[in-house]
Short mmCIF file of C-alpha atoms and ligand atoms in Angstrom, two decimals:
data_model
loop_
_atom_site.label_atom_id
_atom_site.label_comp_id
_atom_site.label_asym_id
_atom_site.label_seq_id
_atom_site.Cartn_x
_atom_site.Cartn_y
_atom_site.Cartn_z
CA UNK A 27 -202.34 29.44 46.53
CA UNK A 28 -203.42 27.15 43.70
CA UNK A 29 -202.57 28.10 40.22
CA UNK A 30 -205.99 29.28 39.06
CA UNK A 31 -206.11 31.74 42.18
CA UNK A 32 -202.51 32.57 40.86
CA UNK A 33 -204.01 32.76 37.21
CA UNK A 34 -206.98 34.93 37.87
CA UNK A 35 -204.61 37.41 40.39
CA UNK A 36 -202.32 37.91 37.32
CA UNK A 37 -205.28 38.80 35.28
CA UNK A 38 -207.05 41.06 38.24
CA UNK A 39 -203.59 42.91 38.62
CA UNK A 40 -202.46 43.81 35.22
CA UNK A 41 -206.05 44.73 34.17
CA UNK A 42 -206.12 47.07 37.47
CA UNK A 43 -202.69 48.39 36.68
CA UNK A 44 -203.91 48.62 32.61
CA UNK A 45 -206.04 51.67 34.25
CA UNK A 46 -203.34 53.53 35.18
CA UNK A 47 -201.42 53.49 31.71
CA UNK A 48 -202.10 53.64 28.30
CA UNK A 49 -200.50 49.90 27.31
CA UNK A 50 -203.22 47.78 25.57
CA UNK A 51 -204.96 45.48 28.09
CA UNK A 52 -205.23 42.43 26.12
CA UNK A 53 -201.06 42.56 26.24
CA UNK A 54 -200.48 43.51 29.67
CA UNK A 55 -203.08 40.36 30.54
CA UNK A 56 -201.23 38.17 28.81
CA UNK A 57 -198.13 39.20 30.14
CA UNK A 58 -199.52 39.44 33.96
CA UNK A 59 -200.86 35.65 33.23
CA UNK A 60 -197.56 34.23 32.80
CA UNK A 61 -196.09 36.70 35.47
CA UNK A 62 -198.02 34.89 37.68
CA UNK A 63 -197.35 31.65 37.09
CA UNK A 64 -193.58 32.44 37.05
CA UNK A 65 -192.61 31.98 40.16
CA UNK A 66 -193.88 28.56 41.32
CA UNK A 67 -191.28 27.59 38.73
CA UNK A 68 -189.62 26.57 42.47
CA UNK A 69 -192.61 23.29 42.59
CA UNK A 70 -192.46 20.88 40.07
CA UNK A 71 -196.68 20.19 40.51
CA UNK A 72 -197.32 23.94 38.99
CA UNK A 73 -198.73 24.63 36.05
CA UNK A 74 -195.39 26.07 34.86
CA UNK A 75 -193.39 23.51 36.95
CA UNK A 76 -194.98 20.64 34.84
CA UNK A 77 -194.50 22.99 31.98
CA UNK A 78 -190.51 23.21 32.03
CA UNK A 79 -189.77 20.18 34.65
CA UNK A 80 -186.47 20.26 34.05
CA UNK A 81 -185.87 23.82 34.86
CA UNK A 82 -188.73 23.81 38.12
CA UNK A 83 -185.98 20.54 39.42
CA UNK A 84 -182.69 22.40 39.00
CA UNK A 85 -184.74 25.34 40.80
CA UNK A 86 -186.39 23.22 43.62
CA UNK A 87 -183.08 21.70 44.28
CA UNK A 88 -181.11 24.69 44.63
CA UNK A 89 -183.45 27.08 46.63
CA UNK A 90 -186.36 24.69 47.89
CA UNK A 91 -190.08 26.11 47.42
CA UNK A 92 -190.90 29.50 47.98
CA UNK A 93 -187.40 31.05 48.61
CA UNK A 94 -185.58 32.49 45.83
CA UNK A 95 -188.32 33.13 43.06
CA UNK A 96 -190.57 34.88 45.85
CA UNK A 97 -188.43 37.49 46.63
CA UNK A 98 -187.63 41.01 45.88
CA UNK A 99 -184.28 39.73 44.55
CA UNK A 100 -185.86 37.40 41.91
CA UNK A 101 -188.06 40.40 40.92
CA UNK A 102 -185.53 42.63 40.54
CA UNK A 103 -183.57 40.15 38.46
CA UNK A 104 -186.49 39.41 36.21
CA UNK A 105 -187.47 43.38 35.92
CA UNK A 106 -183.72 43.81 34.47
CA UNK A 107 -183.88 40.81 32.16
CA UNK A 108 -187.33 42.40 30.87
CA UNK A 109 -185.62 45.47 30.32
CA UNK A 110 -182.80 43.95 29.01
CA UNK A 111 -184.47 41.62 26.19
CA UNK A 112 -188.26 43.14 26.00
CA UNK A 113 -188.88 46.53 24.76
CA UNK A 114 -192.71 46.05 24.89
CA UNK A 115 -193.68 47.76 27.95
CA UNK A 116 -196.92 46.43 27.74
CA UNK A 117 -195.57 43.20 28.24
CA UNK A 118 -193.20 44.32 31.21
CA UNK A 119 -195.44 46.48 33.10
CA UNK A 120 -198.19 42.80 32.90
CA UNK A 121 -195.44 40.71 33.83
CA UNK A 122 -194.60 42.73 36.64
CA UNK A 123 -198.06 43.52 38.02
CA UNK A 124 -198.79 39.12 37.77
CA UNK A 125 -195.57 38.65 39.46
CA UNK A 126 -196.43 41.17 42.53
CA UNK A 127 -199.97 39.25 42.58
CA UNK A 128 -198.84 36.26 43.28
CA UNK A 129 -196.45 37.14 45.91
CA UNK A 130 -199.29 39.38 47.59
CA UNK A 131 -201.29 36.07 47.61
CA UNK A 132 -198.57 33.64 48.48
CA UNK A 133 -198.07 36.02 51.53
CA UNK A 134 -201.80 35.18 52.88
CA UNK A 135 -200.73 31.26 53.27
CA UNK A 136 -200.03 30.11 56.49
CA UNK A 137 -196.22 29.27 55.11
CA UNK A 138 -195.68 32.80 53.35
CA UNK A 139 -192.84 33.47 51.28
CA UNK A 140 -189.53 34.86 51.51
CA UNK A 141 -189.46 37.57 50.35
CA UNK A 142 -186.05 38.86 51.50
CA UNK A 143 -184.06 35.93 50.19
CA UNK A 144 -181.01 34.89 51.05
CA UNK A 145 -182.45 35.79 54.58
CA UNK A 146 -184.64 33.53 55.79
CA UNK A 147 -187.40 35.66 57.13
CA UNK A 148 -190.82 34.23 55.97
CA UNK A 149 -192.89 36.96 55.44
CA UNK A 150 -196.77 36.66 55.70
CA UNK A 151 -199.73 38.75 56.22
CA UNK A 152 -201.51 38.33 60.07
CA UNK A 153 -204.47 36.43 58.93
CA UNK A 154 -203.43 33.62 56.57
CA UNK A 155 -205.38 30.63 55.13
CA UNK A 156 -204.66 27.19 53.52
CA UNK A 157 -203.41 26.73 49.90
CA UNK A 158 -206.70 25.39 48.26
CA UNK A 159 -208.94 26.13 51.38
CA UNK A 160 -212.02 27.50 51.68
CA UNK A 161 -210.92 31.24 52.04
CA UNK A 162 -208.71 30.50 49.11
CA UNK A 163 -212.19 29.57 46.70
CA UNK A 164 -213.68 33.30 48.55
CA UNK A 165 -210.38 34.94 47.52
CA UNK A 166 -211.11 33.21 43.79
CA UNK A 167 -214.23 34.25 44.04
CA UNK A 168 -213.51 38.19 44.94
CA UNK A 169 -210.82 38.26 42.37
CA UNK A 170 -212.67 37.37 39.65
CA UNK A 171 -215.12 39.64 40.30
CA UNK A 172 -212.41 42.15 40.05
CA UNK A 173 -211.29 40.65 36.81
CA UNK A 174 -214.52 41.40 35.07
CA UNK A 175 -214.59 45.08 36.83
CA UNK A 176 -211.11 46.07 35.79
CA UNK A 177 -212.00 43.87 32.64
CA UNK A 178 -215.28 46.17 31.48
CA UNK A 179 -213.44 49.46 32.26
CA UNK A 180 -210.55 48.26 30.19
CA UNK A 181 -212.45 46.70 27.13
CA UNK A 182 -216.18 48.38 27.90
CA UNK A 183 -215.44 50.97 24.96
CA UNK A 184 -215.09 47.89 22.72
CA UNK A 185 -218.45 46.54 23.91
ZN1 LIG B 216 -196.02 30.65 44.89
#
């Protein structure tokens, strides 16, 4: 998936998960934003790739795309680091919910993920489409939609 799809997932995820705690929404967006992004630190064309090249290299060279920073192991590692360094949990819980989004979406392209890293099992939903497709632009579509839904019930009482 593109990064925008990956950008308005994030945002669609952590507002949807905002419902079920009582963390301020503008936070965990923020937080699910970048969470989403995060792990296509693996390709130097990402947004965060081009971001931190140097980092998205050393990463490409030493797992390839897709591998490592889509798996349970990378989001395990990064849920301890948050823990570790972040006491917001506003900020975790986001970052968490943007990182499952984009490996939810990754996993409906044709090349999946693998999300059991070190083993190479690619793991992909039945139906997939093609990165920057036209099923990708309906799945932009539906999740912005979402975005404003989960956005009003999150921010209507400011409104
Ligand atoms: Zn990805």
């Amino acid at each position: 998936m593109t990064g925008k799809t990956h950008i308005v997932g994030g945002i669609a995820a952590s507002l949807a998960y905002a419902q079920f705690t009582n963390h301020d929404p503008i936070i965990m967006l923020g937080a699910g934003v970048i969470g989403a992004l995060l792990p296509d630190i693996c390709h130097g064309g990402s947004k965060i790739g081009r971001k931190l090249p140097l980092l998205s290299k050393l990463m490409n060279m030493l797992f390839g795309h897709r591998t490592f920073t889509h798996s349970l192991l990378f989001l395990v590692l990064i849920a301890a680091l948050l823990n570790a360094f972040i006491p917001n949990e506003a900020v975790r819980a986001g970052f968490m919910a943007g990182m499952v989004s984009h490996y939810i979406l990754d996993m409906a392209t044709k090349n999946g993920i693998k999300l059991l890293f070190p083993l190479n099992m690619t793991v992909r939903f039945p139906m997939t489409t093609r990165t920057g497709g036209a099923v990708e632009n309906v799945v932009f579509s539906i999740l912005s939609l979402l975005s404003f839904y989960f956005g009003y019930e999150a921010f209507g009482f400011y409104l």
